[in-house]
Short mmCIF file of C-alpha atoms in Angstrom, two decimals:
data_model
loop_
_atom_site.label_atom_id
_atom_site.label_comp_id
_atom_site.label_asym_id
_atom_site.label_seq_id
_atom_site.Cartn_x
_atom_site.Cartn_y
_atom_site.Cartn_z
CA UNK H 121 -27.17 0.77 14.46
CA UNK H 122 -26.80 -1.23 11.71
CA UNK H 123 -25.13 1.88 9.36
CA UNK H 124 -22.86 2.73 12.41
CA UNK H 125 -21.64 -0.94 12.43
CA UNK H 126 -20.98 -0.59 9.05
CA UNK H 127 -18.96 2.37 9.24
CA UNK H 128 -16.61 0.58 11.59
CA UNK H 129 -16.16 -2.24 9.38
CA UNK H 130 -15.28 0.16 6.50
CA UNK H 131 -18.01 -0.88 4.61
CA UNK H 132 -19.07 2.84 3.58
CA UNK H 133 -21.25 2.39 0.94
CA UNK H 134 -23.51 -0.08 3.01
CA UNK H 135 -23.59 2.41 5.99
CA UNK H 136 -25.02 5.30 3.39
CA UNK H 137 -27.50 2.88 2.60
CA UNK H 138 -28.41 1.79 5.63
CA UNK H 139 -28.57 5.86 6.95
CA UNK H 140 -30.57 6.98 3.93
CA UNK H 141 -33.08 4.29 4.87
CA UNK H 142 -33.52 4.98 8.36
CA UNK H 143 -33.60 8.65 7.24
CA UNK H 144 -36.70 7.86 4.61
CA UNK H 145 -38.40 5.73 7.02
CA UNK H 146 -38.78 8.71 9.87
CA UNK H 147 -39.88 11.30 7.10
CA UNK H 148 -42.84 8.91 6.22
CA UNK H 149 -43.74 8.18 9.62
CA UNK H 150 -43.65 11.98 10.44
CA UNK H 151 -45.64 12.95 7.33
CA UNK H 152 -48.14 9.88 8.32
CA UNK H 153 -49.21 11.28 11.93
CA UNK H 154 -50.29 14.30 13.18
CA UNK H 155 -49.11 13.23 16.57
CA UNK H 156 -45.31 15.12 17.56
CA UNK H 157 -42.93 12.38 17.05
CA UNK H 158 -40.91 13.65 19.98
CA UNK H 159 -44.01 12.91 22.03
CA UNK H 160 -43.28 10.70 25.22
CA UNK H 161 -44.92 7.01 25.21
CA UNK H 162 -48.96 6.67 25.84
CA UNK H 163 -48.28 5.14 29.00
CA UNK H 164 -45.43 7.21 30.26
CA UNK H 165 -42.47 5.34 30.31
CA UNK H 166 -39.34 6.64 29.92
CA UNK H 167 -36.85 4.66 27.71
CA UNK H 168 -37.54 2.46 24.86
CA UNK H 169 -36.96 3.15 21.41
CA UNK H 170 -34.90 6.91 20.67
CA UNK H 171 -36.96 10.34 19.82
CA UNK H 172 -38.16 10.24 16.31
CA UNK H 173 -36.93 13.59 16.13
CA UNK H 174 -33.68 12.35 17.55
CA UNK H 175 -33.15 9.28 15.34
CA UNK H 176 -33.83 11.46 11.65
CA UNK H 177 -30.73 13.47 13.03
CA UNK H 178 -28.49 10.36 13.87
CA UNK H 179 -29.15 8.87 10.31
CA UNK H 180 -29.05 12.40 8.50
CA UNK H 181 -25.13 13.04 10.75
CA UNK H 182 -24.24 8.94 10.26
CA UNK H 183 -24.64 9.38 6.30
CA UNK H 184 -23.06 12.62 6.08
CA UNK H 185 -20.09 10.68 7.84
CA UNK H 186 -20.10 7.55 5.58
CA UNK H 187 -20.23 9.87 2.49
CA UNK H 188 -17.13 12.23 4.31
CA UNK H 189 -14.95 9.40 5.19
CA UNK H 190 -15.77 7.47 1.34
CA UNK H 191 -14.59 10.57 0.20
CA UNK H 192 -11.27 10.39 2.27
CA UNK H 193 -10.89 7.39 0.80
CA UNK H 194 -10.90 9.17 -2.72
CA UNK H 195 -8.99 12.06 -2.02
CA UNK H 196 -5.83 10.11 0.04
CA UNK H 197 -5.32 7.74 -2.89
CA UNK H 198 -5.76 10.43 -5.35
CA UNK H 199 -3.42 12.48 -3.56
CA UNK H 200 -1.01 9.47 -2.91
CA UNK H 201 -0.61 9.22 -7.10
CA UNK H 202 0.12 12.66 -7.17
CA UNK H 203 3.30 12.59 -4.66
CA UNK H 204 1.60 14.61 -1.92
CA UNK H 205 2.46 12.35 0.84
CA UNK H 206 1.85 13.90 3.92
CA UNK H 207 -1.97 15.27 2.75
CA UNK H 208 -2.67 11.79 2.17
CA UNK H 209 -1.41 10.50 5.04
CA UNK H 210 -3.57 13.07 7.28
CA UNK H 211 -6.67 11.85 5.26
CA UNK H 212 -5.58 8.29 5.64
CA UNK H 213 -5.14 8.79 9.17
CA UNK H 214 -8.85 9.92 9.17
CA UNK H 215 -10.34 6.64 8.36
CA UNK H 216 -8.07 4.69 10.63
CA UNK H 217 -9.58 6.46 13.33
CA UNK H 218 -13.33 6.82 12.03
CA UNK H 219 -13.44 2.79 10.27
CA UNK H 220 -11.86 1.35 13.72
CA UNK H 221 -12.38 -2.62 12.90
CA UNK H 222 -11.29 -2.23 9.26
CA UNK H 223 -7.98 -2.44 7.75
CA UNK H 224 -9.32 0.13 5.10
CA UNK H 225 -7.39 3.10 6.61
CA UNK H 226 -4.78 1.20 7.71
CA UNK H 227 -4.35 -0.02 3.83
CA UNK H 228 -4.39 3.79 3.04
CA UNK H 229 -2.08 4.56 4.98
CA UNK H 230 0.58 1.89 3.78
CA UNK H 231 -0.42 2.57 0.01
CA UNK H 232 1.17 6.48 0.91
CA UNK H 233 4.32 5.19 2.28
CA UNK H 234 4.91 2.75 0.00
CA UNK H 235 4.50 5.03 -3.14
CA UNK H 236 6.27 7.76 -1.54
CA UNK H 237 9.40 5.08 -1.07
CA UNK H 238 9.41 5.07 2.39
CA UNK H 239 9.49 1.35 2.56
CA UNK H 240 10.75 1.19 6.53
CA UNK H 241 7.69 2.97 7.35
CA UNK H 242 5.28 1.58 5.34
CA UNK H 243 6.79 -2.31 6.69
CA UNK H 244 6.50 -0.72 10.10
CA UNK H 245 3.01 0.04 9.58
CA UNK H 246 1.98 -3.27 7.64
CA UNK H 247 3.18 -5.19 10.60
CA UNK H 248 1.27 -3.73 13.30
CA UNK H 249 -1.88 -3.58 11.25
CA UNK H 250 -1.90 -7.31 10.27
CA UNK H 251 -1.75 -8.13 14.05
CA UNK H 252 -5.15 -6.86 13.82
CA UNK H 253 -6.38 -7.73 10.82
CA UNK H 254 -4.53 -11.25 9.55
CA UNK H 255 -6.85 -12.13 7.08
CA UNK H 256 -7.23 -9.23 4.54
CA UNK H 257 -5.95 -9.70 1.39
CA UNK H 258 -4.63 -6.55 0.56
CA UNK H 259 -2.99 -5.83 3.50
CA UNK H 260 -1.37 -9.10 3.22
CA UNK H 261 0.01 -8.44 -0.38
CA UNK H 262 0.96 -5.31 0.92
CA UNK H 263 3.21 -7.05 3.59
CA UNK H 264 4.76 -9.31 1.59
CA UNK H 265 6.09 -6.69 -0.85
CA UNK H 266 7.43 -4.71 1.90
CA UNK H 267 9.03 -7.98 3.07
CA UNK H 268 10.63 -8.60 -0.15
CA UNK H 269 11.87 -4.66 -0.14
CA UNK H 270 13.56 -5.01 2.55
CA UNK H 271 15.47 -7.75 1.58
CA UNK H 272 13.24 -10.27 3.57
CA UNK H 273 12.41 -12.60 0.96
CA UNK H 274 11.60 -15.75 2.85
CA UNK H 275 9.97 -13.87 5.10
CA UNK H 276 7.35 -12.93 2.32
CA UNK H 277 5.20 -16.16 1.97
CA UNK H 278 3.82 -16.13 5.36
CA UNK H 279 0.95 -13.22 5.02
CA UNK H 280 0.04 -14.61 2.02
CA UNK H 281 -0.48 -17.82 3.68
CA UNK H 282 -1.88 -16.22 6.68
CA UNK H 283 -4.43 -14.58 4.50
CA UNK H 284 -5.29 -17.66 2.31
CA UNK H 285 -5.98 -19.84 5.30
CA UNK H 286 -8.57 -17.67 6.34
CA UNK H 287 -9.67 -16.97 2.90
CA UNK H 288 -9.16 -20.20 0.32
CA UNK H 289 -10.85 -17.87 -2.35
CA UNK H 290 -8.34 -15.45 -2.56
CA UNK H 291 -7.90 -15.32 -6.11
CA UNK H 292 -5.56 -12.19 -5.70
CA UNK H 293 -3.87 -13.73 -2.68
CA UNK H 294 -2.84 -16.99 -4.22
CA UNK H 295 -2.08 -15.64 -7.67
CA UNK H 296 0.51 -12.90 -5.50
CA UNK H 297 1.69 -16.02 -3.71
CA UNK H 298 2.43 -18.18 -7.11
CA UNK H 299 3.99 -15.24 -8.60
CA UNK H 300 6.12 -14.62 -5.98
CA UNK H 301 7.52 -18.13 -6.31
CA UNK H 302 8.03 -18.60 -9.71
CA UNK H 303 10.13 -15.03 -9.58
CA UNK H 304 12.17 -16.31 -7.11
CA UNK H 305 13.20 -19.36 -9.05
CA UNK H 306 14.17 -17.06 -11.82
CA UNK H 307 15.52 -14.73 -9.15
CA UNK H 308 18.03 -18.20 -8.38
CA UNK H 309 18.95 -18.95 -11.86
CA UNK H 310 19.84 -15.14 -12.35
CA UNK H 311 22.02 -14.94 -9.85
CA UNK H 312 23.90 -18.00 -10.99
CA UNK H 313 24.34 -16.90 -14.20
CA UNK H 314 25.54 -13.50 -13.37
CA UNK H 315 28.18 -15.64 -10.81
CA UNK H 316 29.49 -17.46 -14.21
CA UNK H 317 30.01 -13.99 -15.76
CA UNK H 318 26.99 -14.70 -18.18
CA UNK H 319 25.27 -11.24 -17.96
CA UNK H 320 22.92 -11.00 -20.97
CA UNK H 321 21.49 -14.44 -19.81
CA UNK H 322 21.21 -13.05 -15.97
CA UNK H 323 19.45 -10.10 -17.53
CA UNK H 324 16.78 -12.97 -19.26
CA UNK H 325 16.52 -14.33 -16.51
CA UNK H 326 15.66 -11.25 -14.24
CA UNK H 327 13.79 -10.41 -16.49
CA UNK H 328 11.31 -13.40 -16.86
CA UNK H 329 11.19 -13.09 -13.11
CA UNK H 330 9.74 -9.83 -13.65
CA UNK H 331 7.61 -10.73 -15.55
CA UNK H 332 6.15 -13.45 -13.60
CA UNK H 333 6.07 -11.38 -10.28
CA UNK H 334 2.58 -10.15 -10.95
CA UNK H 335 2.11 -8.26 -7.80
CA UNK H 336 5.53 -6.85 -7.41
CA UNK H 337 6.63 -8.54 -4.75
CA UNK H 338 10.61 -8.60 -5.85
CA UNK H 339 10.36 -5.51 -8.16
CA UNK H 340 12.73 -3.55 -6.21
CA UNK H 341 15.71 -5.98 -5.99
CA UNK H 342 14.59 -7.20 -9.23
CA UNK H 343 15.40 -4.06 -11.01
CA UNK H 344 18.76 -3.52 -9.01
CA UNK H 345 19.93 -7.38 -9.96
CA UNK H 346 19.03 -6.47 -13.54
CA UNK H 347 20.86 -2.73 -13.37
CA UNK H 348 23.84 -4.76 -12.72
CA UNK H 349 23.99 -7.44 -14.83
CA UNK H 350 23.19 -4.26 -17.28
CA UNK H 351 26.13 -2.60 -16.12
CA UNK H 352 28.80 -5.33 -16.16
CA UNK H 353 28.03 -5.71 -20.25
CA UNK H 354 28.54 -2.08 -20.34
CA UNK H 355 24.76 -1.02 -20.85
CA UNK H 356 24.78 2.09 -18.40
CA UNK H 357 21.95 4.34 -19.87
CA UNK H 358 19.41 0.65 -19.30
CA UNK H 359 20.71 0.21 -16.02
CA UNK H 360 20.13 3.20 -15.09
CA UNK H 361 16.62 3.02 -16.21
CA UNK H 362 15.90 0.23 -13.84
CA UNK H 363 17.78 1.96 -11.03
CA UNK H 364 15.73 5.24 -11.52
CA UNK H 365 12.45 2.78 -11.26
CA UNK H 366 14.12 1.08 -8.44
CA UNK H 367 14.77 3.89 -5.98
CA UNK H 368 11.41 5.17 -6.89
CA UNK H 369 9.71 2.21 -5.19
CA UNK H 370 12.61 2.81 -2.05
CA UNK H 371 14.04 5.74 -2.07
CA UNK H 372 16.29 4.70 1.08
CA UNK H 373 18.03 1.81 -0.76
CA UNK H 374 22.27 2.91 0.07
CA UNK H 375 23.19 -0.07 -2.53
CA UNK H 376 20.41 1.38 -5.37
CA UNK H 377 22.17 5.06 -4.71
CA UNK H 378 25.42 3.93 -5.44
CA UNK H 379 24.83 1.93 -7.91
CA UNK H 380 23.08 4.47 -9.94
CA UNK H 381 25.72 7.25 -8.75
CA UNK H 382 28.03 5.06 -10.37
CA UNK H 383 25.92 4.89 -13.81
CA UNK H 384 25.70 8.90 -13.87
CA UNK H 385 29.58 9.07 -13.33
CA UNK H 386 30.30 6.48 -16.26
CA UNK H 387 27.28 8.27 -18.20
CA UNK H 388 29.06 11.85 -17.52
CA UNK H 389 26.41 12.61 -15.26
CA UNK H 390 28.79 14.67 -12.74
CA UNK H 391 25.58 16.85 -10.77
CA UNK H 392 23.30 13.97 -10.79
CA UNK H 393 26.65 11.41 -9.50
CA UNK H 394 27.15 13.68 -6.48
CA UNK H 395 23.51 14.16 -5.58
CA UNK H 396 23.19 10.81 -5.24
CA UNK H 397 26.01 10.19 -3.06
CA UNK H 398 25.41 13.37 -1.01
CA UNK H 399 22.13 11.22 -0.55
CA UNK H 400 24.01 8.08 1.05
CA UNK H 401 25.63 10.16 3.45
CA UNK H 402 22.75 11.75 4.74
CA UNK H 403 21.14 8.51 5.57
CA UNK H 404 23.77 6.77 6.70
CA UNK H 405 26.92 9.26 7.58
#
């Protein structure tokens, strides 16, 4: 009971434990007695505690599922660092369904969209999942990044504070939440500076903010504030740098593509120019 518990919390490891116990215990205490262990009760009642026979089974088919869906785990991340989206996704989707009162699968499965830059879905998917599970950190980081992505900025503080209400120890939490405020001061003064026509000191400035934004929260516009400020003192191959890093984290962005179309066309970039803008009209004709 206790490794099946386990397994819904997403606590794997513990539920292999648990399951290789169980499964130890019955081998003794079939080895021990020469009496069947399937036998009924002396006194023949029925119910009461499951077959012995019955109970090696469920802990030898429990662990084989802890140590399948740890390995899920393994594989969907792996598989999410090597671009192959929609195989990690299917794994991802596997744990979701088999660790039903964690947020483990549900982090897997935002961790594939994310780094595949499909921000929409990934927000979409962050949202729902933190209605059931608030407090984890992770998921709450996640959020917030997707948040700022999306160009929802102010929006971004609230999971983090969500999460460190339930969890003043946070470490990762609070350091995410500092990080994200100190970028968006620098975010500020960046934006005034590139106003007054003072790019190289917007560019210092986006770039401390970078800097400070340990968890990424602001990456994305980030980048795009900084390809601009690039641009505008005439340094097209940087900018486009930052744009290429940009659209990698949100491959949807219509400002990012043009931007960076109009890099490749100053930068003689003719093929890469059109691609890009063949890629704004297909999202938004």
């Amino acid at each position: 009971r206790a490794g099946r518990c386990c397994v819904m919390l997403g606590a794997l490891d513990a539920a292999h434990e648990h399951y290789t116990v169980a499964l130890q215990g019955e081998r003794r205490a079939a080895g021990a007695s020469s009496a069947p262990r399937w036998a009924p009760a002396a006194d023949g009642a029925g119910g009461g505690a499951a077959p012995a026979s019955g109970v090696a089974a469920m802990a030898a088919e429990g662990r084989a599922t802890a140590s399948k869906l740890r390995s899920y785990c393994d594989r969907s991340a792996a598989l999410s660092r090597a671009g192959r989206t929609d195989e990690a996704l299917y794994l991802a989707w596997r744990v979701v369904r088999g660790c039903t009162h964690s947020a483990l699968g549900p982090r897997l499965v935002v961790g594939a969209l994310e780094a595949a830059g499909r921000a929409w879905e990934a927000l979409a998917e962050a949202e729902e999942a933190r209605v059931r599970f608030g407090s984890d950190a992770d998921l709450a980081i996640a959020h917030a990044r997707l948040l700022c992505a999306r160009g929802r900025a102010d929006e971004a503080a609230a999971p983090l504070e969500c999460a460190l209400a339930a969890d003043a120890d946070a470490a990762a939490v609070a350091r995410a939440l500092r990080g994200l405020r100190v970028a968006i001061r620098a975010k500020e003064r960046g934006n005034a500076e590139y106003a007054a026509g003072n790019f190289h000191q917007a560019e210092a400035e986006y770039t401390a903010a970078l800097e400070a934004d340990g968890a990424s929260m602001l990456t994305t516009a980030l980048l795009g504030n900084r390809a601009q400020a690039r641009v505008r003192r005439g340094a097209h191959a940087e900018a486009l740098v930052d744009l290429d890093a940009a659209l990698a984290r949100d491959a949807t962005a219509l400002k990012l593509l043009l931007r960076r179309a109009a890099c490749h066309r100053s930068l003689g970039h003719r093929a890469l120019a059109r691609a890009d803008y063949e890629a704004v009209r297909r999202l938004d004709p």
